[in-house]
XYZ file of C-alpha atoms in Angstrom:
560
model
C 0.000 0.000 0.000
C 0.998 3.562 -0.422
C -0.241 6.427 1.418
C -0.997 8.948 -1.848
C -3.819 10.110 -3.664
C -4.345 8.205 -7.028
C -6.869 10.147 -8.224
C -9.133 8.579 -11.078
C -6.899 7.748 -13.309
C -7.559 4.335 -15.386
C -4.851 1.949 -15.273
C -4.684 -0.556 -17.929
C -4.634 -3.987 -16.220
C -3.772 -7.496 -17.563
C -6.799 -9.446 -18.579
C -5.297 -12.652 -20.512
C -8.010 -14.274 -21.836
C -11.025 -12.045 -21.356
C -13.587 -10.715 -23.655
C -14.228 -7.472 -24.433
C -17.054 -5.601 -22.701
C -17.711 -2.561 -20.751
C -18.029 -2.769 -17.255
C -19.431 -1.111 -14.178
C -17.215 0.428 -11.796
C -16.891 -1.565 -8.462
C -19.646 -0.126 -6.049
C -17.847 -0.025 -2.702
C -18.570 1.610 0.507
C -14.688 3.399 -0.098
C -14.625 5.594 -2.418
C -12.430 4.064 -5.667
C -9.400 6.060 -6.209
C -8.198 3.935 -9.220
C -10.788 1.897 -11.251
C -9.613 -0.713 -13.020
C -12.658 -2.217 -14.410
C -13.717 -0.857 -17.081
C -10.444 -1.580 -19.928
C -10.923 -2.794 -23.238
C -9.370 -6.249 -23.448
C -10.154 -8.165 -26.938
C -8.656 -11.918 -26.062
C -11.059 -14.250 -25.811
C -11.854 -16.392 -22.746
C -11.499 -19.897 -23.718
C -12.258 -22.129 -20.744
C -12.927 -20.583 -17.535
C -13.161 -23.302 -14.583
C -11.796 -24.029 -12.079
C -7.660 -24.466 -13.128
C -8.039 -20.809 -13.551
C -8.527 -20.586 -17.536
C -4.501 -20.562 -17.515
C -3.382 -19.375 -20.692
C 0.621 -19.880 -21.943
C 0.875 -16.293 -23.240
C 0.210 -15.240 -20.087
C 2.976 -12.741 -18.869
C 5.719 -15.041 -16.642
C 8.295 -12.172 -15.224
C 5.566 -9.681 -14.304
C 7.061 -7.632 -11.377
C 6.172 -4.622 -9.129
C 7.814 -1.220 -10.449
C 9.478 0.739 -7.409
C 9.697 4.443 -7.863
C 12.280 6.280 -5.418
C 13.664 9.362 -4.916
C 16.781 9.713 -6.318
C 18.634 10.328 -3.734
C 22.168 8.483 -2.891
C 23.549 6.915 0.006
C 26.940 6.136 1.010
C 27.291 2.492 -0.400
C 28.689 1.134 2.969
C 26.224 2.773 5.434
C 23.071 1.033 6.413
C 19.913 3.015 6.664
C 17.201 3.166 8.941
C 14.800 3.856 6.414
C 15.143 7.841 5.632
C 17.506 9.847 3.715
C 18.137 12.657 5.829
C 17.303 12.302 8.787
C 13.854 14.112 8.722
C 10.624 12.241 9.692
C 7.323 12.122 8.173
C 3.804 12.547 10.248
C 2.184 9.420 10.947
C -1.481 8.316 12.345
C -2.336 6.182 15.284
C -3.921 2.893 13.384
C -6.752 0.508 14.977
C -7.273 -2.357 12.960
C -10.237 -4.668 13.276
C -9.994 -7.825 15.251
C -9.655 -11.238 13.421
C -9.651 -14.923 14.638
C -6.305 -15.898 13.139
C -5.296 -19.417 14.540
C -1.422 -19.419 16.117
C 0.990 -21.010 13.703
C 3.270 -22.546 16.008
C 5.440 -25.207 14.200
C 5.428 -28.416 16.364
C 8.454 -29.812 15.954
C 10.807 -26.651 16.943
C 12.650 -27.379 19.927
C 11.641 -25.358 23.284
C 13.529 -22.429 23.466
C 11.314 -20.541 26.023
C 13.783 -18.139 28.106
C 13.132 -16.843 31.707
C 11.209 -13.918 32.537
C 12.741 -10.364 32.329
C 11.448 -9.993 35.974
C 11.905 -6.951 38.347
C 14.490 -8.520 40.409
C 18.183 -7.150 39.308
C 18.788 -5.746 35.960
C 16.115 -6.269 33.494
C 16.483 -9.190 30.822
C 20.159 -10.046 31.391
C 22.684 -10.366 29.116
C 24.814 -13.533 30.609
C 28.186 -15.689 28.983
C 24.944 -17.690 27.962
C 22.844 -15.300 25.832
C 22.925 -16.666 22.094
C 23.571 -14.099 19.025
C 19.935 -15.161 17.942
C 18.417 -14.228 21.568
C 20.397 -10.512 20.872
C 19.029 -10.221 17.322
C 15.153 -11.862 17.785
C 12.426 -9.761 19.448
C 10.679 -11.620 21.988
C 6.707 -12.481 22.506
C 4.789 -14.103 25.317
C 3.204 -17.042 24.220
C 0.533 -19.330 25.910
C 0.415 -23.024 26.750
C -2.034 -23.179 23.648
C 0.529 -21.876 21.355
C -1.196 -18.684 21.735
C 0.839 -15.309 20.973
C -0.198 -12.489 23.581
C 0.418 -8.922 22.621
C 1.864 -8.017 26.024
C 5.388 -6.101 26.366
C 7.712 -8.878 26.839
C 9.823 -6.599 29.320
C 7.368 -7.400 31.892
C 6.474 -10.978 33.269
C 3.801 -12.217 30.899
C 0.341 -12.891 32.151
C -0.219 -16.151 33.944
C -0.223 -19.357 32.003
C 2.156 -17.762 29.512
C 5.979 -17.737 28.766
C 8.411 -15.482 27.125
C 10.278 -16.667 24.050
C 12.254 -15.178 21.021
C 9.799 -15.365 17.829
C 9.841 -18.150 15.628
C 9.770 -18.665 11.428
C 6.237 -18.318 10.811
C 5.106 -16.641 14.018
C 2.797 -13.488 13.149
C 3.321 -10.599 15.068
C 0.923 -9.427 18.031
C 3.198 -6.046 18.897
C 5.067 -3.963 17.176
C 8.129 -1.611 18.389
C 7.824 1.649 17.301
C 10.005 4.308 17.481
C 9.022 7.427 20.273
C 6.055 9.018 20.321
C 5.991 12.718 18.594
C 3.567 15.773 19.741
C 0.217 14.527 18.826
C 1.619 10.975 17.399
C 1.409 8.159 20.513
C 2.621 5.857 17.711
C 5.866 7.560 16.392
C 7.411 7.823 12.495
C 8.420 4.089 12.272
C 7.872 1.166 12.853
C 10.323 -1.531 13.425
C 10.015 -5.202 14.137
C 12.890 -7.979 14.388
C 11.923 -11.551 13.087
C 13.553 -14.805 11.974
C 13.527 -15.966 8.094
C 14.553 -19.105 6.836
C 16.669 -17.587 4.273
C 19.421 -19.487 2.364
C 20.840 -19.970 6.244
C 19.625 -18.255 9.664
C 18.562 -15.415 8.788
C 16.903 -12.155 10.696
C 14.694 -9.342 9.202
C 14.773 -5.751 10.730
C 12.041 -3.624 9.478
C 11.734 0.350 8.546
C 8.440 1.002 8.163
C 6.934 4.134 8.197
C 2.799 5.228 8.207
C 0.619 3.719 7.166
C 2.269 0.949 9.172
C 1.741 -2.591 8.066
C 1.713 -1.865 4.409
C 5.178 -1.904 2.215
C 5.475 0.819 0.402
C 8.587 1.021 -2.191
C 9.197 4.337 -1.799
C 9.573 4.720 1.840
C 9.950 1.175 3.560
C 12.786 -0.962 3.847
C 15.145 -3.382 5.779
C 18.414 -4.870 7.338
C 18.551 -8.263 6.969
C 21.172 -10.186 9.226
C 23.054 -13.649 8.290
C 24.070 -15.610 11.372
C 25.803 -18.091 9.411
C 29.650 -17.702 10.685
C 31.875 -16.179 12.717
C 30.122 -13.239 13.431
C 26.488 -12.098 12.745
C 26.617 -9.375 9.953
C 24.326 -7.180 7.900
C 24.125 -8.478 4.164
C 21.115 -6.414 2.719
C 19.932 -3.415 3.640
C 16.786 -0.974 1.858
C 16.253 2.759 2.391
C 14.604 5.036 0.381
C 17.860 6.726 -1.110
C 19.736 3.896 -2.361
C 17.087 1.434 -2.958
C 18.306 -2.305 -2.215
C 21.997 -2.924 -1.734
C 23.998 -6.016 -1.073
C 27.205 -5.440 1.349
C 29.713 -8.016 0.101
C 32.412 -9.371 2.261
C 35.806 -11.662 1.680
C 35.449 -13.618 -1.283
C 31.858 -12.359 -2.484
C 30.169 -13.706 -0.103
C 27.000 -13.064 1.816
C 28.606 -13.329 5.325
C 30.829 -11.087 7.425
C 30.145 -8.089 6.051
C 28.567 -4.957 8.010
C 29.805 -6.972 11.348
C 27.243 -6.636 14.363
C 28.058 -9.282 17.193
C 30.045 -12.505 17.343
C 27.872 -15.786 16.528
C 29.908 -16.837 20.203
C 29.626 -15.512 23.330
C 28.360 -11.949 22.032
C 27.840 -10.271 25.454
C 32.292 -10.494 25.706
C 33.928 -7.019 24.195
C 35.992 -7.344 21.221
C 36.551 -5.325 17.910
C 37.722 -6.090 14.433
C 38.131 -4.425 11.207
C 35.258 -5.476 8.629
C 36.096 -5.832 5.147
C 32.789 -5.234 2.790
C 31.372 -3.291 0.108
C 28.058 -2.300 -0.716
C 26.559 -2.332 -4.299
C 23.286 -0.867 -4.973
C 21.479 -3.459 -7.222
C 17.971 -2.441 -6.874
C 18.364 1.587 -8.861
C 20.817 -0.002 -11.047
C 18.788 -2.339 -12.283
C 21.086 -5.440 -12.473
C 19.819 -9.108 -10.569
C 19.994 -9.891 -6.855
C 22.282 -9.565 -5.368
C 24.517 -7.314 -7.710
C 27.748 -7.594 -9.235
C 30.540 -9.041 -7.016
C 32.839 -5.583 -6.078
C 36.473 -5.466 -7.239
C 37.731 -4.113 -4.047
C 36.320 -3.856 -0.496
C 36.391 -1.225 1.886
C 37.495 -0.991 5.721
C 35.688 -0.518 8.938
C 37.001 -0.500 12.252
C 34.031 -2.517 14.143
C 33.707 -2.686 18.497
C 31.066 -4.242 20.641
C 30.627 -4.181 24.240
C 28.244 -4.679 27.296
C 26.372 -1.821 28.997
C 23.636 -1.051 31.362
C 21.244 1.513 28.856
C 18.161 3.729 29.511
C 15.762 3.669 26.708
C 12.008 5.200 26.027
C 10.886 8.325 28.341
C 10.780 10.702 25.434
C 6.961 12.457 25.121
C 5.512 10.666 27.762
C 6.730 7.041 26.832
C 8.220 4.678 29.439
C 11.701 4.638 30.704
C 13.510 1.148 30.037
C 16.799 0.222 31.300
C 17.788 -2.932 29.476
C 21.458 -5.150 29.546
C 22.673 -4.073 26.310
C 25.176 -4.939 23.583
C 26.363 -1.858 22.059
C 28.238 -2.000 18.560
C 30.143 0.462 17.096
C 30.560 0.471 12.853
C 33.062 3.216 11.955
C 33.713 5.140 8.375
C 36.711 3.859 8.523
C 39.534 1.861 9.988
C 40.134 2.940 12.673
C 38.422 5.685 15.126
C 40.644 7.992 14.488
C 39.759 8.311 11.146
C 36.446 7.445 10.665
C 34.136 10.163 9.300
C 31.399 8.909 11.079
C 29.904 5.892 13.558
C 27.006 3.981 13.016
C 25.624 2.641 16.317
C 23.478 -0.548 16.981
C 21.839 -1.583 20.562
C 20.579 -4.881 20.915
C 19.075 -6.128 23.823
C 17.566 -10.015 24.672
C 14.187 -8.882 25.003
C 13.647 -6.360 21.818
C 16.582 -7.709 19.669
C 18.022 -4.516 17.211
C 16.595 -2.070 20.075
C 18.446 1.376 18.486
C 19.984 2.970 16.239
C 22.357 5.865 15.850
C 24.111 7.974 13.304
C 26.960 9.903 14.419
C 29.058 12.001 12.393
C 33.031 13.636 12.674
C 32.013 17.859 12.907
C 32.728 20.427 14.170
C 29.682 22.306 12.762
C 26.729 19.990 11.790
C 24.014 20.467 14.463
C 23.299 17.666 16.793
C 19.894 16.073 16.953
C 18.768 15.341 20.646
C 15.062 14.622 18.840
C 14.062 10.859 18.756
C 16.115 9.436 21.575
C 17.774 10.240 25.693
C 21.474 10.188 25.718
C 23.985 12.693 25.031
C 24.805 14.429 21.472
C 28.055 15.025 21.639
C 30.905 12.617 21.626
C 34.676 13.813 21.196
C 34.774 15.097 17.590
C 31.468 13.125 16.682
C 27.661 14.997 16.669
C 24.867 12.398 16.821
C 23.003 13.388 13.505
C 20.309 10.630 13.598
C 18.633 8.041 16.041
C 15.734 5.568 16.243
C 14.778 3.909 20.019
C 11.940 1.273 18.918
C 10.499 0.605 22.760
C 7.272 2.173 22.521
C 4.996 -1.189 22.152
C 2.127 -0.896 19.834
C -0.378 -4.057 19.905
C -1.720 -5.459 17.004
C -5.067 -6.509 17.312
C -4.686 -8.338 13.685
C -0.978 -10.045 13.901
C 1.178 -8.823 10.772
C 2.343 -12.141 8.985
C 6.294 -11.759 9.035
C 6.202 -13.410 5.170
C 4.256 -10.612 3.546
C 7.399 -7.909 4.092
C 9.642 -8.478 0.873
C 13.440 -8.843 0.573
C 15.119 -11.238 -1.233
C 17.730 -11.544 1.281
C 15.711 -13.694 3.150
C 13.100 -15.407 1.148
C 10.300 -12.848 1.805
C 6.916 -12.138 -0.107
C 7.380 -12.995 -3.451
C 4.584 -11.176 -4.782
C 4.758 -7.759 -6.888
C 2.656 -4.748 -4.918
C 0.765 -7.204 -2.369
C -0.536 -4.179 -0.845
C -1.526 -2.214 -4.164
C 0.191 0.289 -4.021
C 2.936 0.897 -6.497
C 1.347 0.159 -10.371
C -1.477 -2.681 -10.213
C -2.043 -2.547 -13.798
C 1.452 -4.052 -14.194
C 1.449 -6.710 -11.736
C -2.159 -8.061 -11.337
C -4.273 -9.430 -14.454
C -7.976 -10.616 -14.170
C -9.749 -13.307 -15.831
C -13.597 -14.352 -16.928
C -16.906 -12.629 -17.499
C -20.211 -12.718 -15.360
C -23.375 -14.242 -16.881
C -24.319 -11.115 -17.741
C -21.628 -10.123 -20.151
C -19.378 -8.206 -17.863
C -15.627 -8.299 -17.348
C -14.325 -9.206 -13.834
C -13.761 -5.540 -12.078
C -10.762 -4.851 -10.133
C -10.406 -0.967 -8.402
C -8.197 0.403 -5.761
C -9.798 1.908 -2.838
C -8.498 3.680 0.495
C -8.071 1.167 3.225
C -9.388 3.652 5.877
C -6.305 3.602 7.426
C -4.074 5.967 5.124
C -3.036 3.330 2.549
C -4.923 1.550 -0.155
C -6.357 -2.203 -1.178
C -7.776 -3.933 -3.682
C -12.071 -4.263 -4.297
C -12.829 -6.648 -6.972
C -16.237 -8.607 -7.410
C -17.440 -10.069 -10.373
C -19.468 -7.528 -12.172
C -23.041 -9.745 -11.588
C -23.682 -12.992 -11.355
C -20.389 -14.939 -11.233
C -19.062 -17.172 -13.863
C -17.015 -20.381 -13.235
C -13.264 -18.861 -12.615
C -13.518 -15.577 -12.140
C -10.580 -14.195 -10.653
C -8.139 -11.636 -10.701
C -4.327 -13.149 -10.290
C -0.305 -12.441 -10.481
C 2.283 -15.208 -12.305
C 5.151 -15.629 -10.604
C 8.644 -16.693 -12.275
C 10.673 -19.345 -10.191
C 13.957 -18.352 -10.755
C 15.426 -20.977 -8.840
C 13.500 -20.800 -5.770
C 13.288 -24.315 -3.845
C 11.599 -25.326 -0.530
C 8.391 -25.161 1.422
C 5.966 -22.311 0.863
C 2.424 -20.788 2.050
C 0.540 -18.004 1.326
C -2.223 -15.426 2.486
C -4.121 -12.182 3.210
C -6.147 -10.214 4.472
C -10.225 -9.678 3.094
C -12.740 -8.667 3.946
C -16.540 -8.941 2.107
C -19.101 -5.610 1.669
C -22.780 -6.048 3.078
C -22.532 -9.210 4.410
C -20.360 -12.953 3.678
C -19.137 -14.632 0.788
C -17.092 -17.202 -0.223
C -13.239 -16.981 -2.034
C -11.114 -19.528 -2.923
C -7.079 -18.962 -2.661
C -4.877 -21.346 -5.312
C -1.828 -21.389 -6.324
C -0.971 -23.310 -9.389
C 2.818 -25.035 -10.972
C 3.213 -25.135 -13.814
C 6.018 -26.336 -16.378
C 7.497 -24.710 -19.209
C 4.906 -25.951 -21.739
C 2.728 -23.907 -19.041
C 0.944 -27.897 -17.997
C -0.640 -27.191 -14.345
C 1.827 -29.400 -12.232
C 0.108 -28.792 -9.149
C -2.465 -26.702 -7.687
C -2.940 -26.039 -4.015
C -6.148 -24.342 -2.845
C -7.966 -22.741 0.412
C -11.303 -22.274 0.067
C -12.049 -19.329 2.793
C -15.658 -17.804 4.030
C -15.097 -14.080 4.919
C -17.535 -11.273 6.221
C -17.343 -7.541 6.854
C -15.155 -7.770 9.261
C -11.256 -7.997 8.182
C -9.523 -11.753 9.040
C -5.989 -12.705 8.056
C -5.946 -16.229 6.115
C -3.181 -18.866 6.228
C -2.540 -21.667 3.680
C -0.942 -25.060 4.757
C 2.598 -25.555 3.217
C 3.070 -26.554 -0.312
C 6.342 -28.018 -1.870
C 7.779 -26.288 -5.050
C 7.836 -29.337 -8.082
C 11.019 -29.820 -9.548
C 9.168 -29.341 -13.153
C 7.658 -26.004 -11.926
C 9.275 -22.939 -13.495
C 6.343 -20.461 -13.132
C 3.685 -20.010 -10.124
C 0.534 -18.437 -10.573
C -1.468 -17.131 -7.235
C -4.993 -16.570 -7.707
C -8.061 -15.029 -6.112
C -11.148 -16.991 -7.460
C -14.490 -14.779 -6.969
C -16.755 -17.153 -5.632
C -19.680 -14.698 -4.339
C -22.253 -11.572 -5.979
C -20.208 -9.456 -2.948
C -17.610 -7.180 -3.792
C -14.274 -8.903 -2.012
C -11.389 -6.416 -0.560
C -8.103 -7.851 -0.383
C -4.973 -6.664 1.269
C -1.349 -7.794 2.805
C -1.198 -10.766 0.047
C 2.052 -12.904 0.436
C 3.923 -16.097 -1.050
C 6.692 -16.712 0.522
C 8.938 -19.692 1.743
C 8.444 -21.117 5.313
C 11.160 -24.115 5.539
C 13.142 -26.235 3.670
C-alpha cells in the first residue's frame, strides 16, 4: 500500500483471456481512487473453470515497479529507512480484530527463556545469551501456542511464557520508534523476526505510516546472516539507495557490516570489517549485484552496557542489559568520518539505532532518543529507540514484508500500491456479459487495497491473479491475506498453481475461505515447489455476488 492520492486515473490492467465488454465500476462503501474495471481487453476467454482458464501467453516475469527518490547513500552505510534524517507525520492505526489461529510449528525445539522480571537488571545479558536471543524480538506465548500482545519486558500474564519469535510466528506487537507531539505511535515502525533464508537469517524492518503496508518508496530493511563467525548485515533498503547487497571476503553473503560474534556476544571485542556495498535495486542489475572489485574498511567494536531507553513524550523509561556495537567510516576511530551505532538487547533484539558524524559544525539532533549528542569530535546526527509497544489486534504475517535476502513475499505490490495494472491481471466474465472488475480503494487507514467482485452474477473462474517466475527458488511455501466482504459474507477460494514450461498445471494447491465484513488474516498449509515447476501463478477466485477487498497478500517460503 501507499499512502498517496491516485486520483481517477484508469490503469490498464492485464486481462489474458477475457472478452471485451464494458463494465461497471466496483460499487464499494470506499470511495475508488483507481478503477480498473472498465479496460478494453479483446482476447477471448477460452475455458474458464476451475484451473483458472490458464493461458501460456500469459505474462511469466511480471514484477512490481518501485519508484524512489533519487537520492544516494553512502554504499557502505546502512539506513534506517530515511535519507536525511527528517521524519514524516504518521497516524495512530486501529485495525479490526480477526480470529487468526497461532501457527506454532510443532516440531521446533523449546527455546522458552526466563522472565525479564523486576528482580536485578532487566532481561540479562549472561556468557549464555545466544547471538539469535540478541538479534530476535521476543513475545509471550501461551500453553495453547497462543501469541499475547503483552510487552515482553514485563512478566507475561499467567499461564504464559516469554520466548524469542519463531519462522512463521505473526506478530501481536510492534516496536515503534518514540512518540511525537500529537503521534502516541511515532514515524516508524520496526520489528525484528527470523527468516529461513538461504541460512539463519533475521529481518529488521523500517516502516513508516501507514504501518503494516510496504510501500517502495519509503519502507525498507536490514537483513542479518548468522551463518559464521560473526552475525553481519548483508542487505539493507532505504529510500535513497534502494536495495543494496554489502559483500564481504570472497563475495560472499557473510561477514560483512559486522554486528556481534555468533559466540559468546555479550564479551567485548573489535575487528576491522572488510565489505562493500553495491546498490542493485536503482541499477537495475539481478539480486544480489555484481561481485565488487575491491572492499572497503571498517574499524568494528562491541561491548556490554547497562542503557536507559524510552521516556521521550511521555513514553516509558527502560533500562535494558545491552550490547552496544560500534561500525566506523573507517579503519580505525581515528579516522572514521562517522559511527554507526546498533543496541541490541535479549528482550527487543536490534533495540536502536544511531548515526553519528566527525564535525565540528553539523548540528546535533537530541530529537528521537535520551542520551547525550556530543561525543569527542562526533555529533549524533540521527537516532531511532523502537520501545514504545504498539499491539496489534490483527498479527502482521512476518512473510508478507519483501526482501530477497531472506526469502520474503514474493509477490509484486501485495498491498496495491505501487502500479497494479502491471502486476495483477484478471480473468472471466459474469453471466451477464461483464468483465471481472478490479479498483483500488483507500483502506481507511491511510493506505490503499484492492475491491474486486465479479461484475453480476459470477461465472465459473472468475478471478483476478499475479504469475510468478521461479527463478530458482526451492523449498516449502504458504501463502495469504487479508479480506474482507461488503454487506454481508461470501465465499473466495485462494490457489496457487505449478506449472512447467509448456505452461501444464503441475500442481495446484487451494484454500477455500468464508469471509464477512469484518477484516480476518488467512493462512494456507505448506506446499512443496515441483522440480518441473518454473512459473507459479497465485490466484483469487471470486466465488460470491459481494464485492471482495483484499490486502497484505504474500507467497513466501516457510522451511526447507
Amino acid at each position: 500500500m501507499r499512502a498517496r492520492s491516485l486520483g481517477w486515473t484508469v490503469l490498464a490492467l492485464v486481462a489474458t483471456g477475457c472478452a471485451a465488454a464494458t463494465a461497471p465500476p466496483v460499487t464499494s462503501g470506499d470511495a475508488a481512487v483507481t478503477d480498473l474495471g472498465a479496460t478494453d481487453d479483446t482476447a477471448v476467454l477460452d475455458a474458464p473453470d476451475d484451473l483458472g482458464a490458464i493461458d501460456a501467453a500469459a505474462p511469466t516475469d511480471a514484477v512490481a515497479v518501485l519508484d524512489a527518490p533519487t537520492v544516494d547513500a553512502p554504499a557502505d552505510v546502512a539506513l534506517d529507512g530515511s535519507v536525511d534524517g527528517s521524519v514524516d507525520a504518521a497516524r495512530d492505526v486501529v485495525l479490526p480484530t480477526a480470529d487468526v489461529a497461532p501457527d506454532v510449528p510443532p516440531d521446533v525445539p523449546a527455546d522458552v527463556v526466563a522472565p525479564c522480571g523486576p528482580a536485578g537488571l532487566p532481561c540479562a545479558i549472561t556468557t549464555a545469551t545466544t547471538t539469535n536471543d540478541l538479534l530476535v524480538q521476543d513475545v509471550c506465548v501461551t500453553a495453547a501456542g497462543v501469541l499475547l500482545p503483552d510487552d515482553p519486558i514485563d512478566a507475561c500474564p499467567a499461564g504464559s511464557q516469554r520466548r524469542d519469535l519463531r519462522v512463521g510466528d505473526a506478530l501481536p506487537y510492534h516496536r515503534h520508534d518514540q512518540p511525537g507531539t500529537g503521534v502516541p505511535a511515532g514515524y516508524q515502525r520496526h520489528d525484528s523476526f527470523p527468516r529461513p533464508g538461504a541460512g539463519a537469517r533475521v529481518v529488521h524492518t523500517f516502516d513508516f505510516a501507514p504501518f503494516g503496508q510496504f510501500d517502495a518508496s519509503g519502507d525498507g530493511y536490514d537483513v542479518a546472516e548468522v551463518d559464521g563467525e560473526m552475525a553481519s548485515i548483508i542487505g539493507t533498503r532505504d529510500p535513497g539507495g534502494l536495495a543494496q547487497t554489502f559483500f564481504g571476503n570472497g563475495c560472499a553473503l557473510d561477514d560483512a557490516w559486522l554486528l556481534l560474534p555468533t559466540t559468546q556476544p555479550s564479551t567485548a571485542g573489535s575487528r576491522i570489517a572488510a565489505l562493500r556495498g553495491v546498490g542493485w535495486e536503482r541499477a537495475g542489475t539481478p539480486f544480489p549485484g555484481t561481485c565488487p572489485t575491491g572492499l572497503d574498511a571498517a574499524y568494528t567494536q562491541w561491548s556490554h552496557a547497562a542503557v536507559t531507553y524510552g521516556g521521550i513524550n511521555g513514553s516509558r523509561a527502560k533500562t535494558l542489559d545491552s550490547v552496544v556495537t560500534d561500525h566506523y567510516g573507517g579503519n580505525s576511530i581515528a579516522t572514521a568520518d562517522h559511527i554507526e551505532r546498533f543496541y541490541f538487547t535479549t528482550v527487543y533484539g536490534l533495540t536502536r539505532w544511531e548515526r553519528w558524524q566527525r564535525s565540528d559544525t553539523v548540528t546535533p539532533r537530541s530529537e528521537g532518543c535520551n542520551g547525550a549528542v556530543l561525543e569527542g569530535p562526533f555529533r549524533r546526527v540521527d537516532c531511532r529507540d523502537w520501545t514504545n509497544i504498539q499491539p496489534d489486534a490483527r498479527p502482521y504475517p512476518t512473510e508478507a514484508w519483501p526482501t530477497p535476502y531472506a526469502d520474503g513475499n514474493i509477490l509484486g505490490d501485495g498491498d496495491f500500491g505501487a502500479n497494479p495494472g502491471n502486476t495483477w491481471g484478471r480473468l472471466g466474465m459474469s453471466v451477464e456479459g461483464s468483465l471481472t472488475n478490479f479498483s483500488v480503494v483507500d483502506d481507511g487507514a491511510g493506505g490503499t487495497e484492492a475491491a474486486t467482485n465479479c461484475g453480476g452474477t459470477c461465472s465459473p473462474g472468475q478471478c483476478i491473479y499475479q504469475d510468478l517466475p521461479r527463478n530458482g527458488l526451492n523449498g516449502t511455501y504458504r501463502f495469504g491475506g487479508a479480506f474482507h466482504a461488503e454487506g454481508g459474507s461470501g465465499a473466495i477460494e485462494l490457489v496457487v498453481f505449478q506449472r512447467d514450461a509448456a505452461a501444464a498445471i503441475v500442481s495446484r494447491d487451494a484454500m477455500s475461505v468464508t469471509i464477512d465484513t469484518a477484516t480476518r488474516r488467512v493462512l494456507s498449509p505448506p506446499f512443496t515447489l515441483d522440480a518441473r515447476t518454473t512459473q507459479l501463478r497465485f490466484t483469487i477466485y471470486l466465488n460470491t455476488p459481494r464485492t471482495v477487498h483484499a490486502d497484505d497478500l504474500w507467497v513466501a517460503r516457510t522451511g526447507p
